[in-house]
XYZ file of C-alpha atoms in Angstrom:
483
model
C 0.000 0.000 0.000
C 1.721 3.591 -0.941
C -0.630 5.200 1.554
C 0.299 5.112 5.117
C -2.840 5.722 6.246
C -4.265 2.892 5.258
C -1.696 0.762 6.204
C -1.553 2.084 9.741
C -5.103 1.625 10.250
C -5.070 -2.173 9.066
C -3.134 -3.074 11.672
C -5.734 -2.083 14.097
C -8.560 -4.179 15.688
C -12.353 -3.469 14.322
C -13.189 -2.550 17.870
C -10.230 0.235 17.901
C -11.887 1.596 14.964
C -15.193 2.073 16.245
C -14.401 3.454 19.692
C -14.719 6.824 20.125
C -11.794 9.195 21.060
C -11.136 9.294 25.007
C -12.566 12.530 26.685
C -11.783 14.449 29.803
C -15.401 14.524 31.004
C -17.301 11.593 33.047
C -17.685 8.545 31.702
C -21.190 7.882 30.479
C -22.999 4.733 31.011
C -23.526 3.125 27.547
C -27.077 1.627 26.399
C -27.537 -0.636 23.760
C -29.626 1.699 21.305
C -26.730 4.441 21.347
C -24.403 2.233 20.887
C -26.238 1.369 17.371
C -26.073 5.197 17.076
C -22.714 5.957 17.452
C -21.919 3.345 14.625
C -24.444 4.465 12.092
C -23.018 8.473 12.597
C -19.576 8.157 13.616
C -18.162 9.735 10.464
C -20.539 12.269 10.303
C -20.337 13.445 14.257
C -16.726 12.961 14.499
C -13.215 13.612 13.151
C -10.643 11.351 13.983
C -6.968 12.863 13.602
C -5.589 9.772 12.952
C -7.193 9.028 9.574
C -8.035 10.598 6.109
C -11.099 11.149 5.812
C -12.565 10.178 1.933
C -16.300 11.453 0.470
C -17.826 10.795 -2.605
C -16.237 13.297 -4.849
C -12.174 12.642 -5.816
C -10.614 15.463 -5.000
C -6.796 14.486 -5.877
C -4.269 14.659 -2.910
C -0.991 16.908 -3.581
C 0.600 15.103 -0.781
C -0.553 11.306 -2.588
C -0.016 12.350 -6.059
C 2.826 10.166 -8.049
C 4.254 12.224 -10.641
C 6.453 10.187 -11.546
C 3.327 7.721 -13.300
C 2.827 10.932 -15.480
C 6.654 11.408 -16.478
C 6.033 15.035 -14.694
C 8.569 16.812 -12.228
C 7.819 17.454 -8.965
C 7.032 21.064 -8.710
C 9.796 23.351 -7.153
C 10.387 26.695 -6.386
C 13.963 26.471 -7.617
C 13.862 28.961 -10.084
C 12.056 31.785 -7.872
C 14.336 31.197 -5.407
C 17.326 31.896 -7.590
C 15.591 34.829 -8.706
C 14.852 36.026 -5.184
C 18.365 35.611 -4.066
C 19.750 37.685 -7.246
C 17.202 40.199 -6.909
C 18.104 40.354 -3.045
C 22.304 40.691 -3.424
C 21.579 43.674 -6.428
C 19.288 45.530 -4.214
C 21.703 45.110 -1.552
C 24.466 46.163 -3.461
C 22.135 49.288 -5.332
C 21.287 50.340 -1.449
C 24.921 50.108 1.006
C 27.188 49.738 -2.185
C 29.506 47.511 -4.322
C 31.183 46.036 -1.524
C 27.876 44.415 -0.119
C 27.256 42.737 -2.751
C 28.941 39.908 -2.144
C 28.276 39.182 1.383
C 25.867 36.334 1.952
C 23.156 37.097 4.889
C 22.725 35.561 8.066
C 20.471 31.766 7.301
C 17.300 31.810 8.297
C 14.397 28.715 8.536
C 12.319 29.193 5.328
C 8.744 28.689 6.333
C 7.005 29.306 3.411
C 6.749 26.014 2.749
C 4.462 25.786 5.772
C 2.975 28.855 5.853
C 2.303 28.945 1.894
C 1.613 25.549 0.780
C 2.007 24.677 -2.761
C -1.115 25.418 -4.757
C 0.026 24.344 -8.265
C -1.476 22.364 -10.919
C -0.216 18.931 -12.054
C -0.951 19.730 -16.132
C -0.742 24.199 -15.962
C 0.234 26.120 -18.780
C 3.223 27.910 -18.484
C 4.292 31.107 -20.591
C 7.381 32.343 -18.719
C 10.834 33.620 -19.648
C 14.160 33.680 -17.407
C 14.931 37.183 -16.819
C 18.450 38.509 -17.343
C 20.464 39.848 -14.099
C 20.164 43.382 -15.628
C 16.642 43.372 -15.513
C 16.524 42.823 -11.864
C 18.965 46.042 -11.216
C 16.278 48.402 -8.707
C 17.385 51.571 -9.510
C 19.019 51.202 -13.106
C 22.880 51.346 -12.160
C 25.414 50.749 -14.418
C 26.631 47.485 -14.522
C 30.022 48.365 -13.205
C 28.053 49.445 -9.951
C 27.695 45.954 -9.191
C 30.619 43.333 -8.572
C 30.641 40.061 -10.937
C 27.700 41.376 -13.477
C 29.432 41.880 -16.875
C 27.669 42.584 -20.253
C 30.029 42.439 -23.446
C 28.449 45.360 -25.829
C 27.633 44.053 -28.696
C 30.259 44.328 -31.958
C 28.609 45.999 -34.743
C 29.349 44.921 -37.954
C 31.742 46.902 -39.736
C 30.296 48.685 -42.837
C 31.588 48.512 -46.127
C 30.576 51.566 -48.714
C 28.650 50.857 -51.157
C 29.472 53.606 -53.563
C 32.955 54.337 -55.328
C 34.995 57.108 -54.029
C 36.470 57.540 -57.411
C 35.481 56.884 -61.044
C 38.224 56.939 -63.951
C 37.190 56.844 -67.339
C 39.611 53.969 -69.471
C 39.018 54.323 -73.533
C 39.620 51.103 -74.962
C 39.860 48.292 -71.962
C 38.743 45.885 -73.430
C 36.349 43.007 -72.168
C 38.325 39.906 -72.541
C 38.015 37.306 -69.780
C 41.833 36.032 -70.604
C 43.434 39.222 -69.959
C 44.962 40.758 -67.033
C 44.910 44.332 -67.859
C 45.340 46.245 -64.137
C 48.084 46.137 -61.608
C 48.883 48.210 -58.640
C 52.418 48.552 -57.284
C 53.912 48.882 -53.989
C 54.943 52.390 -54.840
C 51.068 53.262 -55.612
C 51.551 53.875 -59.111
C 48.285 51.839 -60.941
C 49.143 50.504 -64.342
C 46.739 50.184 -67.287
C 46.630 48.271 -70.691
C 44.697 50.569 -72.947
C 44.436 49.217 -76.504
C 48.065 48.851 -77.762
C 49.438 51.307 -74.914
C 50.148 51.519 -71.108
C 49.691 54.434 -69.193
C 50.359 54.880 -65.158
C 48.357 56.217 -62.791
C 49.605 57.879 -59.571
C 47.385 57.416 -56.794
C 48.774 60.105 -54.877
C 48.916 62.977 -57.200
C 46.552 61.585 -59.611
C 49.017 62.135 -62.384
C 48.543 60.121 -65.801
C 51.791 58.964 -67.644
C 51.950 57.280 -70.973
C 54.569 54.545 -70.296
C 54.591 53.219 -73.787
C 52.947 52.107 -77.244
C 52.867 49.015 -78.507
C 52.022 50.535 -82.335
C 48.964 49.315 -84.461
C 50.732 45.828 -84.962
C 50.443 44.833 -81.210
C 48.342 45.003 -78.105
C 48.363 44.632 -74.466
C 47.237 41.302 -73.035
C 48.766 41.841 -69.320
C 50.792 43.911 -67.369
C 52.465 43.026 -64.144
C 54.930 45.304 -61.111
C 58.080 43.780 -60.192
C 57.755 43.226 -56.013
C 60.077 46.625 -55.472
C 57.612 48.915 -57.863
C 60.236 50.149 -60.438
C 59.806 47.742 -62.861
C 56.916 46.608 -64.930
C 56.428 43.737 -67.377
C 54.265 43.765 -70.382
C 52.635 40.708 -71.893
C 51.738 41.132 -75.548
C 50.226 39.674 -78.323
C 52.841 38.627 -80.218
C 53.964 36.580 -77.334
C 56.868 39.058 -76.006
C 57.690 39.954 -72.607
C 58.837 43.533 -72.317
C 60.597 45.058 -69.208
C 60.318 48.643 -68.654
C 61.483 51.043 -65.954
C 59.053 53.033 -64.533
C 60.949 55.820 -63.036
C 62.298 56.752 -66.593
C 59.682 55.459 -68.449
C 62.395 53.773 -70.441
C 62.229 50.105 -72.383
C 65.019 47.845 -70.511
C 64.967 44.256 -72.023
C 62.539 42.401 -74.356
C 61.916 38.624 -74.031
C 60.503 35.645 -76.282
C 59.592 32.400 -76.031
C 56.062 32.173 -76.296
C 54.154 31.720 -79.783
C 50.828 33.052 -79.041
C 49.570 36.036 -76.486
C 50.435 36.888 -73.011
C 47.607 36.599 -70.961
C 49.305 36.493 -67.646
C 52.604 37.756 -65.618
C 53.262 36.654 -62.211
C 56.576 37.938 -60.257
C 58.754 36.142 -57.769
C 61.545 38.578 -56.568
C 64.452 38.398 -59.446
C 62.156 35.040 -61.368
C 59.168 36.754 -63.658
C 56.705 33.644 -64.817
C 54.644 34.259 -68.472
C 51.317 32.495 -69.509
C 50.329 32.000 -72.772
C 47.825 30.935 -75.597
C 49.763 28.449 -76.600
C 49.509 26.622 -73.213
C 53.315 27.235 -71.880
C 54.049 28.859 -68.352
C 58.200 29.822 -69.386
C 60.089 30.742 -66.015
C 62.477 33.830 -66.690
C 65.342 35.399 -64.677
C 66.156 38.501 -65.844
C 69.663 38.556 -64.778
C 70.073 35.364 -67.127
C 70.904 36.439 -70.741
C 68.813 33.635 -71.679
C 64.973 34.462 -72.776
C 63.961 32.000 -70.290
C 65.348 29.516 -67.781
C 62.727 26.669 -67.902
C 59.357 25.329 -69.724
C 56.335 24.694 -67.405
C 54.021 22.288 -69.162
C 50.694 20.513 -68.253
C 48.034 22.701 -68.967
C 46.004 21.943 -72.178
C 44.344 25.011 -73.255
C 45.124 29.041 -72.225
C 47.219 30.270 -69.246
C 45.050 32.740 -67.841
C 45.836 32.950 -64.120
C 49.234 32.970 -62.595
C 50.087 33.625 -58.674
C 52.887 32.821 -56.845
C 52.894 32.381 -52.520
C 53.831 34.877 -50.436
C 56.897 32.788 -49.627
C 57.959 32.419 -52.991
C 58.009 28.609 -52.941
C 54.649 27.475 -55.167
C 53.075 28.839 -58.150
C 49.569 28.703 -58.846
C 48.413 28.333 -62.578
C 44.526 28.131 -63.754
C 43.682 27.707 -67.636
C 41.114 27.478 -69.832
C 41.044 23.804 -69.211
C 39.386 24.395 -66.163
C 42.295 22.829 -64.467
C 44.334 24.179 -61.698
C 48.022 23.266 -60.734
C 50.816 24.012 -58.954
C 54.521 24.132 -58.878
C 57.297 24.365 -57.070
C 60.442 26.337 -57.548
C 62.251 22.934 -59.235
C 59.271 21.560 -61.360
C 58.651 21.161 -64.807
C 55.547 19.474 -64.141
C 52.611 20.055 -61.742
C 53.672 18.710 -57.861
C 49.446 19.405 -57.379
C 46.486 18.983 -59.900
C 43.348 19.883 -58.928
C 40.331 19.421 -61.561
C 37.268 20.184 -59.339
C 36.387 23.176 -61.979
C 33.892 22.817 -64.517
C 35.119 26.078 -66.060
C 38.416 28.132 -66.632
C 39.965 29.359 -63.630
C 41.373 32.439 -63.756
C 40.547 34.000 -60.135
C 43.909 32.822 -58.181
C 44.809 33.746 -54.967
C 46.977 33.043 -52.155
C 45.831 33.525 -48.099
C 48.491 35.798 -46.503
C 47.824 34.723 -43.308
C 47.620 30.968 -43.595
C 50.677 29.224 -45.187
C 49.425 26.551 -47.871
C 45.880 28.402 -48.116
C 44.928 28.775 -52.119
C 41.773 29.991 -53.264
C 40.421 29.774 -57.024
C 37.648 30.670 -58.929
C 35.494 29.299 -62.293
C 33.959 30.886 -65.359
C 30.384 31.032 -66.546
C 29.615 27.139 -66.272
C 31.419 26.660 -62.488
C 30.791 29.764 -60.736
C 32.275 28.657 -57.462
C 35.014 29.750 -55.066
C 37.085 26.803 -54.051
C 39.687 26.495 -51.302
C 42.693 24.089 -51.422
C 45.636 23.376 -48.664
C 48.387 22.729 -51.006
C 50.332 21.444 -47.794
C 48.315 18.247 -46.906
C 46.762 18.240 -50.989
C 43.231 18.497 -49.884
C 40.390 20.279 -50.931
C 39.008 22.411 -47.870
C 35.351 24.042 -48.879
C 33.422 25.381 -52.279
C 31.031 28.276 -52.135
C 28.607 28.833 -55.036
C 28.744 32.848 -55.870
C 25.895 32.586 -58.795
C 28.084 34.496 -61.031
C 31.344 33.475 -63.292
C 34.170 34.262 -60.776
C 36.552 36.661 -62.695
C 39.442 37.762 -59.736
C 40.143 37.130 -56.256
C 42.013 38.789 -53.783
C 42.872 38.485 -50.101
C 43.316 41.843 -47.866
C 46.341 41.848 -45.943
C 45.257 42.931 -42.783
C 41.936 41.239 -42.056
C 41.385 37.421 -42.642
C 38.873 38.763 -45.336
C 38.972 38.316 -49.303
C 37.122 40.050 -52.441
C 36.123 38.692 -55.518
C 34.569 40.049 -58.621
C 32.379 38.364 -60.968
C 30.953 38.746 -64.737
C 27.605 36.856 -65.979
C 25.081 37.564 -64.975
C 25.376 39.829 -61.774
C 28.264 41.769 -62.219
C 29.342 42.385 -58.756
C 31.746 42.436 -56.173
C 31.567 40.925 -52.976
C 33.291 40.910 -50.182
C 33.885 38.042 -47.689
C 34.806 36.899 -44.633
C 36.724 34.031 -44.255
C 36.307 31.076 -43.327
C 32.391 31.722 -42.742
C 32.586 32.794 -46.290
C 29.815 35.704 -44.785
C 29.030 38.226 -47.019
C 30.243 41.757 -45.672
C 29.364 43.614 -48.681
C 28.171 43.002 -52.129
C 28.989 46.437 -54.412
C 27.456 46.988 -57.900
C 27.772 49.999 -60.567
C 29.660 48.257 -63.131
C 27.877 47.105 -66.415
C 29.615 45.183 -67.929
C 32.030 41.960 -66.294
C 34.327 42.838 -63.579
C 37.495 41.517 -65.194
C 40.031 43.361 -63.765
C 41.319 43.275 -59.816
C 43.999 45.197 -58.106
C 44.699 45.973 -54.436
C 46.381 48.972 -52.992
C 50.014 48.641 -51.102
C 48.087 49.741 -47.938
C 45.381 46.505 -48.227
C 42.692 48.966 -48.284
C 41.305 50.032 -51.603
C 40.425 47.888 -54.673
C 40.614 49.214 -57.749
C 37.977 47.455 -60.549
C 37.882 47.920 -64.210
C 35.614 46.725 -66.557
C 34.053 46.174 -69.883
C 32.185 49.406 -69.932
C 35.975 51.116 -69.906
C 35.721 52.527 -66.505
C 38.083 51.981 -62.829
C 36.483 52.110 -59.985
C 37.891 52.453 -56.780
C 36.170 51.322 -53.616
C 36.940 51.253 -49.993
C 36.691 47.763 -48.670
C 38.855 46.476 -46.138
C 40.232 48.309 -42.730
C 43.752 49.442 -42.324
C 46.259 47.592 -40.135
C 45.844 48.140 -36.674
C 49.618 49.556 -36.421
C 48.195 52.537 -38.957
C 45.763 55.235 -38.645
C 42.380 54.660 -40.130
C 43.217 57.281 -42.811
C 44.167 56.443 -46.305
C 46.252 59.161 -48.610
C 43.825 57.053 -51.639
C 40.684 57.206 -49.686
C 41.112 60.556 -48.749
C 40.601 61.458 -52.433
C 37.860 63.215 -53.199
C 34.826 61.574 -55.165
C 35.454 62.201 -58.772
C 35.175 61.078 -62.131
C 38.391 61.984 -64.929
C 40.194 60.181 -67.585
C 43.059 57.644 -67.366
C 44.482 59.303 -70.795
């Protein structure tokens, strides 16, 4: 039996259940016809302590109720008295100071369990919410006020502009996906292929220079800054390499090799690497007399992307075979192949802040970002932009990267990696974003496109050793000519 009650009175004798409690007054002598009364009304006249008493109507028991048959929890005042005893140290602490608020008051018996018995339902609908320890403050004091209560503020996201500070007009780029047409170098001078001519840009005095024409025989297909800023190469399409000095805007060497156009340069301190049509990456030193030192072959269609690491150990190479490789300084053929592309990859770019991180983007029919470790060979994440990916490139001071895209958007969008979180996606371009470069201070992007226009946005934050200013983004918002 789970009652006690019961139980109890079991043991007993049917004559100890029928006697009547002992009183202090005289005994009465006992007849025969009240004793026959006594046993028809003795739960009607009298109450005996000892014994539950039960009616006709069932009227549950909290005392007798087994919640456990009903897969219910015991109710418990758990929560309000956590809430009590927060709301008591705060108001302490609001009323005689700080250094109350940790001191713990005398114990005392709780008795509201026995002056305030439970009065809750076993099935009760409950619509509550857990209050934070702010809410409980009294008086609204800072949360300094108190000892041990602590709220982080909450980091706003950092906004990106969506606008260009600067718009320069560019006669003649031309819309060619297999082209790499824009540079910037680390002396802020921006280079430009315009038709059959270069011209340089300086950033800080906005000054245009004509560095040299190609004549009406030839064209520009890439241009690419040596890592000190002096020197510039020239990829054209007759498949020569020329080397020109900036400062004196003078011709230094011209190199061959190649058959077909040169759609991409890529530098590596003294070692300048050339892409071309005719599916060759040719690996020059220009203090070697010779054109070129070695011949890079595995790709079977275009070169159109070339990057080497920040360490100067692996290059990168995407073609028109929607391949991508890469190859160390010794090579002749690709130490890494990697044919996860269903379209040509000319978006390349290596993480500055991870060593091994490579990141690569398809055309029109892949449209995907893809990340690589090229130091365990394995293929980390893909992200599916929508739009082919045209150029990628990582900012230097935030774990962040850009990338710029052609059909059908149109847009650039910046990231945060390894969330791959959109911070910002800018438009204004109408034609595909082809072109990428990246200022020396990691802040500005400069974009051109089809519709022969650079644009130059404001997209990543300067280092933390800097101030927030930038001598580019100070410039004002304007819109001239390159030429």
């Amino acid at each position: 039996m789970d009652d006690p009650m019961l139980s109890s009175s079991s043991s007993s004798s049917s004559t100890q259940l029928n006697q009547p409690p002992p009183t202090p007054l005289a005994v009465q002598p006992e007849t025969p016809a009240r004793h026959i009364e006594r046993m028809l009304n003795v739960n009607h006249h009298h109450r005996s302590p000892s014994r539950t008493i039960y009616s006709d109507r069932f009227i549950p028991s909290r005392s007798g109720s087994n919640f456990g048959l009903f897969d219910i929890k015991s109710p418990t005042n758990s929560q309000s008295d956590e809430t009590s005893s927060a709301y008591t140290t705060l108001l302490r602490a609001a009323l005689f100071g700080p250094d109350t608020a940790g001191v713990i008051p005398p114990a005392t018996p709780d008795r509201r369990g026995l002056m305030n018995p439970p009065n809750q339902n076993i099935f009760r609908f409950k619509s509550e919410t857990r209050r934070s320890m702010h809410s409980l403050l009294p008086f609204g004091f800072d949360d300094d006020v108190v000892t041990g209560v602590h709220h982080s503020p909450v980091k706003t996201p950092r906004k990106v502009p969506r606008s260009p500070y600067k718009v320069l007009d560019a006669p003649a780029l031309q819309d060619d996906f297999y082209l790499n047409l824009v540079d910037w170098s680390s002396h802020n001078v921006l280079a430009v292929g315009l038709g059959n001519c270069v011209y340089l840009w300086n950033a800080c005095s906005s000054k245009v220079t004509k560095l040299c024409d190609l004549g009406t025989d030839d064209s520009v297909c890439s241009v690419g800054w040596a890592q000190r800023g002096t020197h510039l190469a020239v990829g054209t399409g007759n498949g020569k390499v020329q080397i020109w000095d900036a400062s004196r805007c003078k011709r230094v060497r011209t190199m061959e090799g190649h058959r077909l156009r040169i759609g991409a340069l890529a530098w590596s301190s003294s070692m300048l690497s050339s892409g071309s049509r005719d599916k060759s990456i040719l690996q020059r030193d220009i203090r070697a007399q010779e054109d070129f030192v070695s011949k890079l072959s595995g790709h079977k269609s275009e070169v159109c992307g070339l990057k080497w690491s920040y360490d100067n150990r692996e290059l990168a190479s995407g073609g028109n075979d929607n391949r991508l490789f890469v190859w160390n300084q010794h090579s002749t053929q690709p130490v890494l192949k990697y044919c996860e592309h269903t379209a040509a990859v000319k978006a390349i770019a290596w993480s500055p802040h991870l060593h091994g991180l490579l990141a690569s983007g398809g055309g029109t029919a892949d449209r995907c970002i893809r990340f690589w470790n090229t130091t365990t060979n394995s293929h980390l994440s893909c992200m599916d932009t929508g739009s082919q990916v045209c150029n990628l490139v990582w900012s230097k001071n935030v774990n962040e990267l850009v990338s710029t895209h052609g059909y059908s958007q149109n847009q650039i969008i910046v990231w945060r990696y390894p969330t791959m979180s959109k911070l910002a996606t800018l438009t204004g371009h109408t034609y595909r974003v082809l072109y990428l470069a990246i200022s020396p201070d990691g802040q500005t992007i400069v974009t051109g496109a089809g519709d022969e226009t650079l644009r130059f946005w404001n997209v990543f934050p300067s280092p933390k050793s800097q101030n927030t200013g930038s001598e580019i983004g100070a410039s004002c918002l304007g819109r001239t000519i390159i030429r």
